PDB file of C-alpha atoms in Angstrom:
ATOM      1  CA  GLY A   1     110.207  61.937  92.934  1.00 56.00           C
ATOM      2  CA  GLN A   2     108.099  63.024  95.853  1.00 64.00           C
ATOM      3  CA  GLN A   3     106.228  60.399  97.814  1.00 77.00           C
ATOM      4  CA  LEU A   4     103.496  60.606 100.385  1.00 90.00           C
ATOM      5  CA  ASN A   5     103.160  58.077 103.176  1.00 95.00           C
ATOM      6  CA  GLN A   6      99.545  57.860 104.248  1.00 96.00           C
ATOM      7  CA  SER A   7      98.511  55.934 107.329  1.00 97.00           C
ATOM      8  CA  PRO A   8      96.750  53.913 108.378  1.00 97.00           C
ATOM      9  CA  GLN A   9      95.996  51.886 105.252  1.00 95.00           C
ATOM     10  CA  SER A  10      92.633  50.873 106.653  1.00 96.00           C
ATOM     11  CA  MET A  11      90.484  51.424 109.717  1.00 96.00           C
ATOM     12  CA  PHE A  12      87.489  49.595 111.164  1.00 97.00           C
ATOM     13  CA  ILE A  13      85.575  51.668 113.683  1.00 96.00           C
ATOM     14  CA  GLN A  14      82.226  51.818 115.406  1.00 97.00           C
ATOM     15  CA  GLU A  15      79.701  54.501 114.594  1.00 97.00           C
ATOM     16  CA  GLY A  16      80.229  57.489 116.854  1.00 97.00           C
ATOM     17  CA  GLU A  17      83.982  57.056 117.217  1.00 97.00           C
ATOM     18  CA  ASP A  18      86.506  59.663 116.160  1.00 97.00           C
ATOM     19  CA  VAL A  19      88.996  58.932 113.374  1.00 97.00           C
ATOM     20  CA  SER A  20      92.443  60.269 112.638  1.00 98.00           C
ATOM     21  CA  MET A  21      94.635  59.716 109.597  1.00 98.00           C
ATOM     22  CA  ASN A  22      97.784  61.418 108.406  1.00 97.00           C
ATOM     23  CA  CYS A  23     100.226  61.907 105.586  1.00 97.00           C
ATOM     24  CA  THR A  24     103.923  62.588 105.690  1.00 97.00           C
ATOM     25  CA  SER A  25     106.325  63.563 102.964  1.00 95.00           C
ATOM     26  CA  SER A  26     110.065  63.625 102.524  1.00 92.00           C
ATOM     27  CA  SER A  27     109.786  67.053 100.888  1.00 90.00           C
ATOM     28  CA  ILE A  28     107.646  70.129 101.320  1.00 93.00           C
ATOM     29  CA  PHE A  29     104.360  71.031  99.685  1.00 93.00           C
ATOM     30  CA  ASN A  30     102.667  74.401  99.400  1.00 92.00           C
ATOM     31  CA  THR A  31      99.151  72.971  99.418  1.00 94.00           C
ATOM     32  CA  TRP A  32      97.666  69.942 101.116  1.00 96.00           C
ATOM     33  CA  LEU A  33      94.383  68.485  99.955  1.00 96.00           C
ATOM     34  CA  TRP A  34      92.111  65.820 101.385  1.00 98.00           C
ATOM     35  CA  TYR A  35      89.698  63.879  99.153  1.00 97.00           C
ATOM     36  CA  LYS A  36      87.090  61.203  99.804  1.00 97.00           C
ATOM     37  CA  GLN A  37      86.209  58.544  97.258  1.00 96.00           C
ATOM     38  CA  ASP A  38      82.998  56.507  97.424  1.00 94.00           C
ATOM     39  CA  PRO A  39      82.922  53.150  95.602  1.00 89.00           C
ATOM     40  CA  GLY A  40      82.648  53.552  91.836  1.00 89.00           C
ATOM     41  CA  GLU A  41      82.915  57.334  91.948  1.00 93.00           C
ATOM     42  CA  GLY A  42      85.594  59.960  91.560  1.00 95.00           C
ATOM     43  CA  PRO A  43      87.364  61.551  94.551  1.00 96.00           C
ATOM     44  CA  VAL A  44      85.583  64.550  96.032  1.00 97.00           C
ATOM     45  CA  LEU A  45      87.519  67.402  97.609  1.00 97.00           C
ATOM     46  CA  LEU A  46      86.907  67.670 101.362  1.00 97.00           C
ATOM     47  CA  ILE A  47      89.399  70.253 102.572  1.00 97.00           C
ATOM     48  CA  ALA A  48      92.159  72.356 101.000  1.00 96.00           C
ATOM     49  CA  LEU A  49      94.999  73.768 103.123  1.00 96.00           C
ATOM     50  CA  TYR A  50      97.205  76.562 101.804  1.00 94.00           C
ATOM     51  CA  LYS A  51      99.305  77.761 104.703  1.00 94.00           C
ATOM     52  CA  ALA A  52     101.699  76.036 107.095  1.00 95.00           C
ATOM     53  CA  GLY A  53     100.040  75.622 110.483  1.00 95.00           C
ATOM     54  CA  GLU A  54      96.557  76.182 109.044  1.00 95.00           C
ATOM     55  CA  LEU A  55      93.734  74.317 110.782  1.00 97.00           C
ATOM     56  CA  THR A  56      90.518  74.075 108.769  1.00 97.00           C
ATOM     57  CA  SER A  57      87.166  72.469 109.523  1.00 96.00           C
ATOM     58  CA  ASN A  58      84.375  71.278 107.265  1.00 95.00           C
ATOM     59  CA  GLY A  59      81.510  70.035 109.425  1.00 96.00           C
ATOM     60  CA  ARG A  60      82.791  67.048 111.412  1.00 97.00           C
ATOM     61  CA  LEU A  61      86.075  67.070 109.507  1.00 98.00           C
ATOM     62  CA  THR A  62      89.173  68.925 110.639  1.00 98.00           C
ATOM     63  CA  ALA A  63      92.486  69.014 108.819  1.00 98.00           C
ATOM     64  CA  GLN A  64      95.811  70.668 109.550  1.00 97.00           C
ATOM     65  CA  PHE A  65      98.756  71.706 107.397  1.00 97.00           C
ATOM     66  CA  GLY A  66     101.892  70.806 109.332  1.00 96.00           C
ATOM     67  CA  ILE A  67     104.305  73.531 110.358  1.00 96.00           C
ATOM     68  CA  THR A  68     107.178  71.865 108.510  1.00 95.00           C
ATOM     69  CA  ARG A  69     104.997  71.658 105.355  1.00 94.00           C
ATOM     70  CA  LYS A  70     105.847  67.980 105.177  1.00 95.00           C
ATOM     71  CA  ASP A  71     102.761  66.551 106.815  1.00 96.00           C
ATOM     72  CA  SER A  72      99.013  66.875 107.275  1.00 98.00           C
ATOM     73  CA  PHE A  73      96.326  65.116 109.266  1.00 98.00           C
ATOM     74  CA  LEU A  74      92.590  64.662 108.899  1.00 98.00           C
ATOM     75  CA  ASN A  75      90.262  64.044 111.816  1.00 98.00           C
ATOM     76  CA  ILE A  76      86.643  62.921 111.596  1.00 98.00           C
ATOM     77  CA  SER A  77      84.580  63.306 114.716  1.00 98.00           C
ATOM     78  CA  ALA A  78      81.523  61.250 115.681  1.00 98.00           C
ATOM     79  CA  SER A  79      81.706  58.999 112.622  1.00 97.00           C
ATOM     80  CA  ILE A  80      78.535  57.921 110.823  1.00 97.00           C
ATOM     81  CA  PRO A  81      77.965  55.086 108.313  1.00 95.00           C
ATOM     82  CA  SER A  82      78.144  57.421 105.303  1.00 96.00           C
ATOM     83  CA  ASP A  83      81.753  58.271 106.237  1.00 97.00           C
ATOM     84  CA  VAL A  84      82.690  54.910 104.710  1.00 97.00           C
ATOM     85  CA  GLY A  85      85.059  55.280 101.770  1.00 96.00           C
ATOM     86  CA  ILE A  86      88.672  55.840 100.816  1.00 96.00           C
ATOM     87  CA  TYR A  87      90.334  59.025 101.994  1.00 97.00           C
ATOM     88  CA  PHE A  88      93.260  60.396 100.027  1.00 96.00           C
ATOM     89  CA  CYS A  89      95.731  63.072 100.915  1.00 96.00           C
ATOM     90  CA  ALA A  90      97.456  64.976  98.135  1.00 95.00           C
ATOM     91  CA  GLY A  91     100.279  67.460  98.090  1.00 94.00           C
ATOM     92  CA  GLN A  92     100.698  70.214  95.556  1.00 90.00           C
ATOM     93  CA  LEU A  93     103.734  72.377  94.958  1.00 84.00           C
ATOM     94  CA  GLY A  94     101.950  74.867  92.714  1.00 76.00           C
ATOM     95  CA  GLY A  95     103.818  77.448  90.718  1.00 73.00           C
ATOM     96  CA  SER A  96     105.310  75.834  87.626  1.00 73.00           C
ATOM     97  CA  ASN A  97     104.481  72.348  88.923  1.00 73.00           C
ATOM     98  CA  TYR A  98     100.920  71.355  88.053  1.00 75.00           C
ATOM     99  CA  LYS A  99     100.859  67.925  89.495  1.00 85.00           C
ATOM    100  CA  LEU A 100      99.392  66.419  92.625  1.00 90.00           C
ATOM    101  CA  THR A 101     101.228  63.769  94.594  1.00 92.00           C
ATOM    102  CA  PHE A 102      98.735  61.371  96.168  1.00 93.00           C
ATOM    103  CA  GLY A 103      98.930  59.148  99.189  1.00 94.00           C
ATOM    104  CA  LYS A 104      97.766  55.551  98.718  1.00 93.00           C
ATOM    105  CA  GLY A 105      94.576  56.136 100.645  1.00 95.00           C
ATOM    106  CA  THR A 106      92.972  55.120 103.931  1.00 96.00           C
ATOM    107  CA  LEU A 107      90.018  52.751 103.651  1.00 96.00           C
ATOM    108  CA  LEU A 108      87.502  53.591 106.365  1.00 97.00           C
ATOM    109  CA  THR A 109      84.806  51.158 107.433  1.00 97.00           C
ATOM    110  CA  VAL A 110      82.196  52.274 109.959  1.00 96.00           C
ATOM    111  CA  ASN A 111      80.141  49.628 111.737  1.00 93.00           C
ATOM    112  CA  PRO A 112      76.669  50.860 112.685  1.00 89.00           C
TER     113      PRO A 112
ATOM    114  CA  SER B   1      79.168  76.550  89.037  1.00 86.00           C
ATOM    115  CA  GLN B   2      81.625  74.244  87.357  1.00 87.00           C
ATOM    116  CA  THR B   3      80.805  70.665  86.438  1.00 92.00           C
ATOM    117  CA  ILE B   4      82.772  67.858  84.855  1.00 96.00           C
ATOM    118  CA  HIS B   5      81.317  65.018  82.820  1.00 96.00           C
ATOM    119  CA  GLN B   6      82.884  61.730  81.854  1.00 97.00           C
ATOM    120  CA  TRP B   7      81.453  59.056  79.625  1.00 94.00           C
ATOM    121  CA  PRO B   8      80.827  56.293  79.340  1.00 95.00           C
ATOM    122  CA  ALA B   9      80.571  55.277  82.990  1.00 95.00           C
ATOM    123  CA  THR B  10      81.363  51.654  82.176  1.00 96.00           C
ATOM    124  CA  LEU B  11      82.971  50.065  79.158  1.00 97.00           C
ATOM    125  CA  VAL B  12      83.824  46.483  78.240  1.00 97.00           C
ATOM    126  CA  GLN B  13      86.126  46.122  75.272  1.00 97.00           C
ATOM    127  CA  PRO B  14      87.975  43.217  73.623  1.00 97.00           C
ATOM    128  CA  VAL B  15      91.757  43.160  73.455  1.00 97.00           C
ATOM    129  CA  GLY B  16      92.991  44.918  70.342  1.00 97.00           C
ATOM    130  CA  SER B  17      89.982  47.183  69.951  1.00 97.00           C
ATOM    131  CA  PRO B  18      90.232  51.001  69.903  1.00 97.00           C
ATOM    132  CA  LEU B  19      89.259  53.257  72.779  1.00 96.00           C
ATOM    133  CA  SER B  20      87.870  56.740  73.146  1.00 97.00           C
ATOM    134  CA  LEU B  21      86.920  58.191  76.535  1.00 97.00           C
ATOM    135  CA  GLU B  22      85.604  61.701  76.717  1.00 97.00           C
ATOM    136  CA  CYS B  23      85.695  64.345  79.413  1.00 97.00           C
ATOM    137  CA  THR B  24      84.079  67.772  79.257  1.00 97.00           C
ATOM    138  CA  VAL B  25      84.030  70.635  81.727  1.00 97.00           C
ATOM    139  CA  GLU B  26      81.377  73.330  82.023  1.00 95.00           C
ATOM    140  CA  GLY B  27      81.356  76.661  83.784  1.00 94.00           C
ATOM    141  CA  THR B  28      85.020  77.547  83.417  1.00 92.00           C
ATOM    142  CA  SER B  29      87.419  78.540  80.675  1.00 92.00           C
ATOM    143  CA  ASN B  30      90.989  77.486  79.957  1.00 93.00           C
ATOM    144  CA  PRO B  31      91.129  74.867  82.710  1.00 95.00           C
ATOM    145  CA  ASN B  32      94.060  72.553  83.267  1.00 94.00           C
ATOM    146  CA  LEU B  33      92.850  69.034  82.482  1.00 96.00           C
ATOM    147  CA  TYR B  34      94.148  65.692  83.700  1.00 96.00           C
ATOM    148  CA  TRP B  35      93.709  61.971  83.015  1.00 97.00           C
ATOM    149  CA  TYR B  36      94.430  59.492  85.809  1.00 96.00           C
ATOM    150  CA  ARG B  37      94.211  55.732  86.050  1.00 95.00           C
ATOM    151  CA  GLN B  38      93.325  54.067  89.329  1.00 93.00           C
ATOM    152  CA  ALA B  39      94.234  50.422  89.684  1.00 84.00           C
ATOM    153  CA  ALA B  40      92.625  48.044  92.159  1.00 77.00           C
ATOM    154  CA  GLY B  41      95.359  48.886  94.637  1.00 66.00           C
ATOM    155  CA  ARG B  42      93.778  52.357  95.042  1.00 74.00           C
ATOM    156  CA  GLY B  43      96.662  54.591  93.992  1.00 84.00           C
ATOM    157  CA  LEU B  44      96.046  57.286  91.367  1.00 91.00           C
ATOM    158  CA  GLN B  45      98.519  57.403  88.519  1.00 91.00           C
ATOM    159  CA  LEU B  46      98.723  60.565  86.416  1.00 92.00           C
ATOM    160  CA  LEU B  47      98.665  59.685  82.709  1.00 94.00           C
ATOM    161  CA  PHE B  48      98.344  63.019  80.883  1.00 95.00           C
ATOM    162  CA  TYR B  49      97.761  66.665  81.561  1.00 93.00           C
ATOM    163  CA  SER B  50      96.930  69.636  79.388  1.00 95.00           C
ATOM    164  CA  VAL B  51      97.231  73.370  80.014  1.00 93.00           C
ATOM    165  CA  GLY B  52      95.577  74.436  76.754  1.00 94.00           C
ATOM    166  CA  ILE B  53      94.078  73.383  73.429  1.00 95.00           C
ATOM    167  CA  GLY B  54      96.395  71.007  71.614  1.00 93.00           C
ATOM    168  CA  GLN B  55      98.914  70.969  74.505  1.00 94.00           C
ATOM    169  CA  ILE B  56      99.400  67.498  75.969  1.00 95.00           C
ATOM    170  CA  SER B  57     102.036  66.297  78.414  1.00 92.00           C
ATOM    171  CA  SER B  58     102.499  62.576  78.955  1.00 91.00           C
ATOM    172  CA  GLU B  59     103.612  61.291  82.317  1.00 87.00           C
ATOM    173  CA  VAL B  60     104.276  57.647  81.573  1.00 82.00           C
ATOM    174  CA  PRO B  61     105.023  55.729  78.383  1.00 75.00           C
ATOM    175  CA  GLN B  62     102.041  53.627  77.518  1.00 81.00           C
ATOM    176  CA  ASN B  63      99.553  52.377  75.002  1.00 90.00           C
ATOM    177  CA  LEU B  64      97.319  55.414  75.424  1.00 95.00           C
ATOM    178  CA  SER B  65      97.203  58.932  73.995  1.00 96.00           C
ATOM    179  CA  ALA B  66      95.300  62.087  74.856  1.00 97.00           C
ATOM    180  CA  SER B  67      93.978  65.006  72.857  1.00 97.00           C
ATOM    181  CA  ARG B  68      92.365  68.327  73.626  1.00 97.00           C
ATOM    182  CA  PRO B  69      90.495  69.455  70.532  1.00 96.00           C
ATOM    183  CA  GLN B  70      88.517  72.143  72.368  1.00 96.00           C
ATOM    184  CA  ASP B  71      89.132  74.254  75.457  1.00 96.00           C
ATOM    185  CA  ARG B  72      86.910  72.178  77.733  1.00 96.00           C
ATOM    186  CA  GLN B  73      87.166  68.770  76.091  1.00 97.00           C
ATOM    187  CA  PHE B  74      89.777  66.135  76.909  1.00 98.00           C
ATOM    188  CA  ILE B  75      89.868  62.752  75.176  1.00 98.00           C
ATOM    189  CA  LEU B  76      91.742  59.595  76.108  1.00 97.00           C
ATOM    190  CA  SER B  77      92.372  57.169  73.243  1.00 97.00           C
ATOM    191  CA  SER B  78      94.028  53.981  72.228  1.00 96.00           C
ATOM    192  CA  LYS B  79      94.390  52.334  68.817  1.00 96.00           C
ATOM    193  CA  LYS B  80      94.671  48.814  70.252  1.00 96.00           C
ATOM    194  CA  LEU B  81      93.764  48.010  73.845  1.00 96.00           C
ATOM    195  CA  LEU B  82      95.842  45.669  75.970  1.00 95.00           C
ATOM    196  CA  LEU B  83      94.659  43.606  78.925  1.00 94.00           C
ATOM    197  CA  SER B  84      96.810  45.811  81.135  1.00 92.00           C
ATOM    198  CA  ASP B  85      94.743  48.873  80.131  1.00 94.00           C
ATOM    199  CA  SER B  86      91.910  47.727  82.402  1.00 93.00           C
ATOM    200  CA  GLY B  87      91.187  50.075  85.266  1.00 94.00           C
ATOM    201  CA  PHE B  88      89.245  53.042  86.507  1.00 96.00           C
ATOM    202  CA  TYR B  89      89.970  56.184  84.479  1.00 97.00           C
ATOM    203  CA  LEU B  90      89.424  59.570  86.045  1.00 97.00           C
ATOM    204  CA  CYS B  91      89.399  63.001  84.454  1.00 98.00           C
ATOM    205  CA  ALA B  92      90.064  66.086  86.557  1.00 97.00           C
ATOM    206  CA  TRP B  93      90.009  69.840  85.996  1.00 96.00           C
ATOM    207  CA  GLN B  94      91.789  72.684  87.733  1.00 94.00           C
ATOM    208  CA  GLY B  95      91.081  76.416  87.497  1.00 90.00           C
ATOM    209  CA  ASN B  96      94.708  77.418  87.734  1.00 81.00           C
ATOM    210  CA  ARG B  97      97.880  75.731  88.922  1.00 77.00           C
ATOM    211  CA  ASP B  98      97.446  76.835  92.541  1.00 80.00           C
ATOM    212  CA  GLN B  99      93.888  75.554  92.927  1.00 86.00           C
ATOM    213  CA  PRO B 100      92.726  72.028  93.790  1.00 92.00           C
ATOM    214  CA  GLN B 101      91.838  69.510  91.122  1.00 94.00           C
ATOM    215  CA  HIS B 102      88.240  68.342  90.848  1.00 96.00           C
ATOM    216  CA  PHE B 103      87.413  64.899  89.548  1.00 97.00           C
ATOM    217  CA  GLY B 104      84.735  63.409  87.345  1.00 97.00           C
ATOM    218  CA  ASP B 105      82.900  60.226  88.239  1.00 96.00           C
ATOM    219  CA  GLY B 106      85.253  58.031  86.236  1.00 96.00           C
ATOM    220  CA  THR B 107      84.998  55.301  83.604  1.00 96.00           C
ATOM    221  CA  ARG B 108      85.377  51.668  84.577  1.00 96.00           C
ATOM    222  CA  LEU B 109      87.184  49.977  81.676  1.00 96.00           C
ATOM    223  CA  SER B 110      87.326  46.198  81.459  1.00 96.00           C
ATOM    224  CA  ILE B 111      89.339  44.479  78.752  1.00 96.00           C
ATOM    225  CA  LEU B 112      88.381  40.943  77.783  1.00 94.00           C
TER     226      LEU B 112
END
């Protein structure tokens, strides 16, 4: 089946620094999604990408859908303590395939 | 706007006892519904999905079952819990197959 490689597994940064994480796949997806999960809560959708090459921003977050459709990255600029959490990428084929394929997550710690 | 509710938030059950977790969605009709389990290692494992009332697809063989008695209600059950059923259970809804999934706040299940 499809697998997503998400890296890094964890990051420890200082408040104010920029962050970058990415996901790669051995096969293509038609949609890339980025979620954030706070401790004890469900993942919350941050950004959805629907088109190869698409670059989308949501406040301090920017994500891109790779041209090959096999990768995506998420950048966070000027990190703040509330950015702490686990960030997941997910790929979706759509059409007759309902499922999401998730990366294993990036644990972000921000030191004030 | 659409909302998703899961309950209970936390549950402690003895081995061998039955289980019923409930998920309801408001503000949409005929959603696709999903049950995931998240182990301590962070990955999300798809357990069941449903595209309509009474329609359940199982992803992995296990001690659990799912039912969808109403359009916006999804139930996860077990007749006899095992220690290995411990985990964080997440319900998600999706408007149609090409849209992102949105998650509830989860149920933390501990088996003693």
